Amino acid sequence: MSASSVVSDRIVVFALYDKVTLQDVAAPLEIFARANDFGARYTVLLASPAGEPVGTTAFATLNVDVALADVPESIDTLLVPGGVPADFAFTPGLHDIPEEPTPDSVPDALEMVRRLAPRARRVASVCTGSFVLAALGLLDGRRATTHWAHCQELARTYPKVIVDPDSLFVQDGPFITGAGITAGIDLALAMVESDYGPAVARRVARWMVVFLQRPGGQAQFSVWAESALPVTGGLRAIVDSVITDPGADHSIASMATRAAVSERHLVRVFRDQVGMTPARFVEQARLEAAKVLLATGDQSQESVARRAGFGTPDTMRRTFRRNLGISPGTYRTRFRTTGIGQ
């Protein structure tokens, strides 16, 4: 598609480079395409420095629509996917690029974003695409996130960036940074909702068989992924019992009795092998159970609170606000998809 043929309310440009992560491109691309099926008006352009195909990290090569020079002057959204841009990703100080760089003075990906970002209403990144924005100084003094495995590196390499290691995506002004891989779906759905409303975004989410939507502030990992696998057989049995039956009595005294250890010893081995206290683990397990019940069923909050082990809706509500920053009702509204035929 030529840039001159673009007739759209919102032009989205993907800034591609060699060794880009395929999922970081494909997932948001599919979201925008399906949004058009439900009334949105997006035109998506895949751009590379000279209009050349780009390699990906998944054994595939992507053809592009336009070269940098042919991108329309005014664009709605610039999206920078992650990848393995070895020549710049972890190189500090690259925001000192001269206004008139020589052809060989800056890597292609950085030059693309440097030229396109000022022309976009908003700039988004997925996964390690945030390093491109940070390298250009665009995230200085702003909150941002990236793939969990690279958050420390982002903070260390670009200390002016306020790194949020837990969120799925973070918006600070016109910049939206997303965490790793599948968080690109959440980020793109959030943009669709902002542009065309929750009804369109919900229909896209239902079609894609994903929830609408994980709140941006939701942690990148569940308690199961964050917790180390207990080595001790007795402790593993306790952990499994909490996960499989969160509504049971899981007080420290009860768990210590079942494990045949003192309460003090239980706390110590939990910290050593699970990475958190027993009370914290139980709370997180109950939170996970409540999230599933809210997202997938029609039970009352009283029933959800009882089954998940919180006892009362008030206790569950306080736990949700403390951990997620939203109420159970808001979580259900954002997460649950409606029936076919909305």
Short mmCIF file of C-alpha atoms in Angstrom, two decimals:
data_model
loop_
_atom_site.label_atom_id
_atom_site.label_comp_id
_atom_site.label_asym_id
_atom_site.label_seq_id
_atom_site.Cartn_x
_atom_site.Cartn_y
_atom_site.Cartn_z
CA MET A 1 0.00 0.00 0.00
CA SER A 2 1.39 3.39 -0.92
CA ALA A 3 1.34 6.20 1.60
CA SER A 4 -0.53 8.41 -0.85
CA SER A 5 -3.44 5.96 -0.97
CA VAL A 6 -4.05 6.08 2.78
CA VAL A 7 -7.53 7.34 3.69
CA SER A 8 -8.15 6.73 7.36
CA ASP A 9 -9.09 8.37 10.62
CA ARG A 10 -6.07 6.87 12.35
CA ILE A 11 -2.78 5.88 10.76
CA VAL A 12 -0.68 3.45 12.80
CA VAL A 13 2.95 2.99 11.80
CA PHE A 14 5.07 0.07 13.01
CA ALA A 15 8.77 0.97 13.01
CA LEU A 16 10.44 -2.31 12.03
CA TYR A 17 14.08 -3.32 12.06
CA ASP A 18 16.03 -6.52 11.57
CA LYS A 19 15.56 -9.23 14.23
CA VAL A 20 12.26 -7.76 15.43
CA THR A 21 10.09 -9.98 17.66
CA LEU A 22 7.35 -11.36 15.44
CA GLN A 23 4.73 -11.57 18.19
CA ASP A 24 5.28 -7.91 19.11
CA VAL A 25 4.21 -7.04 15.57
CA ALA A 26 1.58 -9.70 14.87
CA ALA A 27 -0.45 -9.39 18.07
CA PRO A 28 -1.16 -5.62 17.92
CA LEU A 29 -1.55 -5.85 14.14
CA GLU A 30 -4.31 -8.44 14.54
CA ILE A 31 -6.04 -6.31 17.18
CA PHE A 32 -6.16 -3.27 14.87
CA ALA A 33 -7.34 -5.40 11.93
CA ARG A 34 -10.16 -6.97 13.92
CA ALA A 35 -11.13 -3.55 15.31
CA ASN A 36 -11.76 -2.45 11.73
CA ASP A 37 -14.20 -5.34 11.38
CA PHE A 38 -16.22 -3.78 14.19
CA GLY A 39 -16.31 -0.18 13.03
CA ALA A 40 -12.85 1.22 13.74
CA ARG A 41 -10.93 3.06 11.03
CA TYR A 42 -7.27 2.14 11.30
CA THR A 43 -4.74 2.02 8.50
CA VAL A 44 -1.60 0.18 9.55
CA LEU A 45 1.70 0.68 7.76
CA LEU A 46 4.72 -1.52 8.35
CA ALA A 47 7.78 0.64 7.78
CA SER A 48 11.48 -0.12 7.55
CA PRO A 49 14.37 2.28 6.91
CA ALA A 50 14.57 1.71 3.15
CA GLY A 51 11.37 -0.27 2.62
CA GLU A 52 13.30 -3.54 2.74
CA PRO A 53 11.91 -6.77 4.30
CA VAL A 54 13.03 -7.37 7.88
CA GLY A 55 14.02 -10.57 9.61
CA THR A 56 12.35 -11.65 12.84
CA THR A 57 13.29 -13.71 15.88
CA ALA A 58 10.83 -16.43 14.80
CA PHE A 59 12.34 -17.74 11.54
CA ALA A 60 10.09 -15.52 9.41
CA THR A 61 10.70 -12.47 7.26
CA LEU A 62 8.24 -9.59 7.14
CA ASN A 63 7.53 -7.59 4.02
CA VAL A 64 6.81 -3.93 4.70
CA ASP A 65 4.49 -1.33 3.19
CA VAL A 66 6.66 1.78 3.09
CA ALA A 67 10.15 3.12 3.52
CA LEU A 68 10.84 5.73 6.16
CA ALA A 69 10.87 8.47 3.52
CA ASP A 70 7.36 7.52 2.37
CA VAL A 71 5.60 7.52 5.74
CA PRO A 72 2.77 10.10 5.80
CA GLU A 73 3.70 13.38 7.45
CA SER A 74 0.99 13.14 10.09
CA ILE A 75 0.40 9.83 11.88
CA ASP A 76 -1.77 8.88 14.80
CA THR A 77 0.27 6.16 16.47
CA LEU A 78 3.89 5.08 16.19
CA LEU A 79 4.47 1.59 17.53
CA VAL A 80 7.97 0.28 18.25
CA PRO A 81 8.11 -3.50 18.77
CA GLY A 82 10.83 -5.29 20.67
CA GLY A 83 13.52 -7.50 19.26
CA VAL A 84 17.24 -8.03 19.23
CA PRO A 85 18.67 -4.73 18.02
CA ALA A 86 22.13 -5.61 19.29
CA ASP A 87 23.70 -2.40 18.03
CA PHE A 88 21.75 -0.11 20.33
CA ALA A 89 19.53 -1.86 22.88
CA PHE A 90 21.89 -1.62 25.82
CA THR A 91 24.02 1.30 24.71
CA PRO A 92 23.63 4.39 26.91
CA GLY A 93 23.99 7.94 25.72
CA LEU A 94 22.46 7.49 22.30
CA HIS A 95 19.99 10.30 22.94
CA ASP A 96 22.89 12.64 22.17
CA ILE A 97 22.20 12.11 18.47
CA PRO A 98 22.90 15.26 16.47
CA GLU A 99 19.98 17.01 14.83
CA GLU A 100 21.58 16.40 11.43
CA PRO A 101 23.24 12.99 11.81
CA THR A 102 25.49 11.57 9.16
CA PRO A 103 24.20 8.40 7.46
CA ASP A 104 26.41 6.16 9.58
CA SER A 105 26.16 8.03 12.88
CA VAL A 106 23.07 6.33 14.30
CA PRO A 107 21.49 2.87 13.93
CA ASP A 108 18.59 2.63 11.51
CA ALA A 109 15.92 1.84 14.12
CA LEU A 110 16.85 4.83 16.25
CA GLU A 111 16.85 7.11 13.24
CA MET A 112 13.38 5.91 12.23
CA VAL A 113 11.89 6.60 15.64
CA ARG A 114 13.76 9.89 16.02
CA ARG A 115 12.17 11.15 12.83
CA LEU A 116 8.70 9.67 13.28
CA ALA A 117 7.98 10.23 16.98
CA PRO A 118 7.46 14.01 16.69
CA ARG A 119 4.90 13.39 13.95
CA ALA A 120 2.77 11.00 16.04
CA ARG A 121 -0.06 11.79 18.43
CA ARG A 122 1.10 8.94 20.64
CA VAL A 123 4.11 6.65 20.70
CA ALA A 124 3.90 3.07 21.97
CA SER A 125 6.42 0.31 22.49
CA VAL A 126 6.14 -3.39 23.19
CA CYS A 127 8.70 -5.39 25.13
CA THR A 128 12.27 -4.14 24.52
CA GLY A 129 11.00 -1.51 22.12
CA SER A 130 11.10 0.73 25.19
CA PHE A 131 14.90 0.72 24.92
CA VAL A 132 14.61 2.53 21.59
CA LEU A 133 12.49 5.25 23.17
CA ALA A 134 14.80 5.47 26.16
CA ALA A 135 17.90 5.67 23.97
CA LEU A 136 16.43 8.74 22.31
CA GLY A 137 15.67 10.40 25.63
CA LEU A 138 11.92 10.23 25.02
CA LEU A 139 11.27 8.52 28.35
CA ASP A 140 13.45 10.77 30.50
CA GLY A 141 11.52 11.62 33.65
CA ARG A 142 8.64 9.37 32.63
CA ARG A 143 7.25 6.11 33.97
CA ALA A 144 7.81 3.15 31.67
CA THR A 145 7.98 -0.63 31.62
CA THR A 146 9.45 -3.40 29.51
CA HIS A 147 9.78 -7.19 29.55
CA TRP A 148 10.37 -8.35 33.13
CA ALA A 149 13.75 -9.84 32.21
CA HIS A 150 15.02 -6.44 31.06
CA CYS A 151 13.55 -4.05 33.65
CA GLN A 152 16.73 -3.88 35.73
CA GLU A 153 18.81 -3.32 32.61
CA LEU A 154 16.50 -0.52 31.47
CA ALA A 155 16.74 1.19 34.85
CA ARG A 156 20.51 0.76 35.03
CA THR A 157 21.21 1.87 31.47
CA TYR A 158 18.77 4.79 31.47
CA PRO A 159 18.55 6.09 35.05
CA LYS A 160 16.36 9.03 34.03
CA VAL A 161 13.57 6.59 33.18
CA ILE A 162 11.22 5.71 36.06
CA VAL A 163 10.92 1.97 35.48
CA ASP A 164 7.79 0.15 36.65
CA PRO A 165 8.79 -3.54 36.67
CA ASP A 166 5.35 -4.92 37.48
CA SER A 167 2.82 -3.34 35.14
CA LEU A 168 1.60 -4.84 31.88
CA PHE A 169 1.67 -1.41 30.29
CA VAL A 170 2.26 2.13 31.46
CA GLN A 171 1.05 5.40 29.95
CA ASP A 172 2.83 8.63 30.73
CA GLY A 173 1.69 11.49 28.55
CA PRO A 174 1.77 10.52 24.88
CA PHE A 175 4.05 7.53 25.55
CA ILE A 176 2.74 4.02 26.26
CA THR A 177 5.21 1.25 27.04
CA GLY A 178 4.21 -2.40 27.26
CA ALA A 179 5.74 -5.42 28.93
CA GLY A 180 6.76 -8.57 27.13
CA ILE A 181 5.17 -10.37 24.20
CA THR A 182 1.46 -10.93 24.98
CA ALA A 183 1.19 -7.59 26.79
CA GLY A 184 1.13 -6.13 23.28
CA ILE A 185 -2.43 -7.48 23.05
CA ASP A 186 -3.43 -5.63 26.22
CA LEU A 187 -1.74 -2.46 25.05
CA ALA A 188 -3.42 -2.55 21.63
CA LEU A 189 -6.83 -3.29 23.16
CA ALA A 190 -6.40 -0.34 25.50
CA MET A 191 -5.66 1.90 22.52
CA VAL A 192 -8.72 0.61 20.66
CA GLU A 193 -10.86 1.26 23.72
CA SER A 194 -9.47 4.78 24.03
CA ASP A 195 -10.03 5.48 20.32
CA TYR A 196 -13.39 3.81 19.69
CA GLY A 197 -14.88 2.94 23.06
CA PRO A 198 -15.23 -0.17 25.23
CA ALA A 199 -17.91 -1.81 23.09
CA VAL A 200 -15.59 -2.11 20.08
CA ALA A 201 -12.68 -3.24 22.24
CA ARG A 202 -14.85 -5.85 23.95
CA ARG A 203 -15.96 -7.32 20.63
CA VAL A 204 -12.35 -7.51 19.48
CA ALA A 205 -11.33 -9.20 22.73
CA ARG A 206 -14.13 -11.73 22.43
CA TRP A 207 -13.16 -12.50 18.83
CA MET A 208 -9.52 -12.92 19.85
CA VAL A 209 -10.57 -15.13 22.79
CA VAL A 210 -8.83 -12.90 25.31
CA PHE A 211 -10.05 -10.96 28.31
CA LEU A 212 -10.89 -7.28 28.03
CA GLN A 213 -8.73 -6.37 29.52
CA ARG A 214 -6.05 -6.99 32.01
CA PRO A 215 -5.64 -3.65 33.77
CA GLY A 216 -2.40 -1.98 32.83
CA GLY A 217 -1.35 -2.03 36.46
CA GLN A 218 -1.84 -5.77 36.80
CA ALA A 219 1.37 -7.59 37.56
CA GLN A 220 3.22 -9.26 34.70
CA PHE A 221 3.14 -12.55 36.61
CA SER A 222 0.71 -14.55 38.71
CA VAL A 223 1.70 -15.85 42.12
CA TRP A 224 2.48 -19.28 40.63
CA ALA A 225 5.02 -17.89 38.19
CA GLU A 226 6.57 -15.53 40.72
CA SER A 227 7.00 -18.16 43.38
CA ALA A 228 9.91 -20.53 43.36
CA LEU A 229 9.00 -24.22 43.30
CA PRO A 230 9.36 -25.58 46.85
CA VAL A 231 11.97 -28.29 47.12
CA THR A 232 10.82 -29.82 50.39
CA GLY A 233 8.05 -32.35 49.90
CA GLY A 234 6.12 -31.24 52.99
CA LEU A 235 6.13 -27.61 51.94
CA ARG A 236 5.16 -28.52 48.39
CA ALA A 237 2.09 -30.26 49.77
CA ILE A 238 1.14 -27.15 51.73
CA VAL A 239 1.57 -24.91 48.69
CA ASP A 240 -0.50 -27.27 46.54
CA SER A 241 -3.29 -27.33 49.12
CA VAL A 242 -3.46 -23.53 49.18
CA ILE A 243 -3.63 -23.34 45.39
CA THR A 244 -6.22 -26.10 44.96
CA ASP A 245 -8.46 -25.07 47.88
CA PRO A 246 -7.91 -21.39 48.70
CA GLY A 247 -11.15 -21.22 50.69
CA ALA A 248 -9.91 -23.63 53.36
CA ASP A 249 -8.27 -22.68 56.65
CA HIS A 250 -4.75 -21.64 55.75
CA SER A 251 -3.73 -19.78 58.88
CA ILE A 252 -0.06 -20.02 59.75
CA ALA A 253 -0.95 -22.20 62.74
CA SER A 254 -2.99 -24.58 60.59
CA MET A 255 -0.31 -24.86 57.89
CA ALA A 256 2.43 -25.39 60.48
CA THR A 257 0.43 -28.20 62.07
CA ARG A 258 -0.12 -29.89 58.70
CA ALA A 259 3.56 -29.58 57.87
CA ALA A 260 4.56 -30.80 61.34
CA VAL A 261 6.85 -27.81 61.92
CA SER A 262 6.80 -24.76 64.16
CA GLU A 263 5.20 -21.55 62.91
CA ARG A 264 8.57 -19.85 63.02
CA HIS A 265 10.16 -22.59 60.93
CA LEU A 266 7.28 -22.46 58.44
CA VAL A 267 7.78 -18.73 57.91
CA ARG A 268 11.51 -19.23 57.42
CA VAL A 269 11.24 -22.03 54.85
CA PHE A 270 8.46 -20.18 53.01
CA ARG A 271 10.73 -17.17 52.66
CA ASP A 272 13.64 -19.34 51.56
CA GLN A 273 11.81 -21.61 49.11
CA VAL A 274 8.77 -19.65 47.95
CA GLY A 275 10.14 -16.13 48.16
CA MET A 276 7.38 -14.68 50.35
CA THR A 277 5.73 -15.19 53.74
CA PRO A 278 2.99 -17.81 54.17
CA ALA A 279 0.40 -15.06 54.73
CA ARG A 280 1.42 -13.25 51.56
CA PHE A 281 1.29 -16.47 49.54
CA VAL A 282 -2.18 -17.32 50.81
CA GLU A 283 -3.40 -13.80 50.04
CA GLN A 284 -2.03 -13.96 46.50
CA ALA A 285 -3.48 -17.44 45.93
CA ARG A 286 -6.89 -16.21 47.04
CA LEU A 287 -6.55 -13.15 44.85
CA GLU A 288 -5.78 -15.34 41.83
CA ALA A 289 -8.77 -17.57 42.59
CA ALA A 290 -11.09 -14.57 42.93
CA LYS A 291 -9.86 -13.10 39.66
CA VAL A 292 -10.69 -16.31 37.81
CA LEU A 293 -14.14 -16.56 39.41
CA LEU A 294 -14.94 -12.92 38.62
CA ALA A 295 -13.77 -13.18 35.03
CA THR A 296 -15.39 -16.46 34.09
CA GLY A 297 -18.64 -16.71 36.07
CA ASP A 298 -21.75 -14.87 37.21
CA GLN A 299 -21.48 -15.56 40.92
CA SER A 300 -22.17 -12.74 43.34
CA GLN A 301 -19.24 -11.04 45.00
CA GLU A 302 -20.36 -12.61 48.28
CA SER A 303 -20.05 -16.07 46.74
CA VAL A 304 -16.70 -15.26 45.12
CA ALA A 305 -15.31 -13.91 48.40
CA ARG A 306 -16.42 -17.04 50.25
CA ARG A 307 -15.11 -19.53 47.67
CA ALA A 308 -11.79 -17.72 47.27
CA GLY A 309 -11.24 -17.68 51.02
CA PHE A 310 -11.68 -13.98 51.78
CA GLY A 311 -14.79 -14.58 53.85
CA THR A 312 -16.46 -11.24 53.17
CA PRO A 313 -16.73 -8.94 50.14
CA ASP A 314 -15.16 -6.12 52.17
CA THR A 315 -12.00 -8.15 52.80
CA MET A 316 -11.83 -9.11 49.13
CA ARG A 317 -12.37 -5.48 48.08
CA ARG A 318 -9.53 -4.24 50.29
CA THR A 319 -7.22 -6.94 48.93
CA PHE A 320 -8.03 -6.04 45.32
CA ARG A 321 -7.45 -2.34 45.88
CA ARG A 322 -4.20 -2.94 47.75
CA ASN A 323 -2.78 -5.28 45.10
CA LEU A 324 -4.38 -4.16 41.83
CA GLY A 325 -5.56 -0.64 42.52
CA ILE A 326 -9.12 -1.48 41.41
CA SER A 327 -12.24 -3.00 42.96
CA PRO A 328 -13.51 -6.53 42.24
CA GLY A 329 -16.43 -5.00 40.36
CA THR A 330 -14.12 -3.00 38.12
CA TYR A 331 -11.96 -6.07 37.56
CA ARG A 332 -15.01 -8.08 36.49
CA THR A 333 -16.14 -5.34 34.10
CA ARG A 334 -12.73 -5.07 32.45
CA PHE A 335 -11.99 -8.75 32.32
CA ARG A 336 -15.19 -10.55 31.54
CA THR A 337 -16.31 -10.89 27.93
CA THR A 338 -20.01 -10.83 27.15
CA GLY A 339 -22.01 -13.46 25.30
CA ILE A 340 -22.05 -13.72 21.51
CA GLY A 341 -24.44 -11.33 19.84
CA GLN A 342 -23.67 -8.20 21.86
#
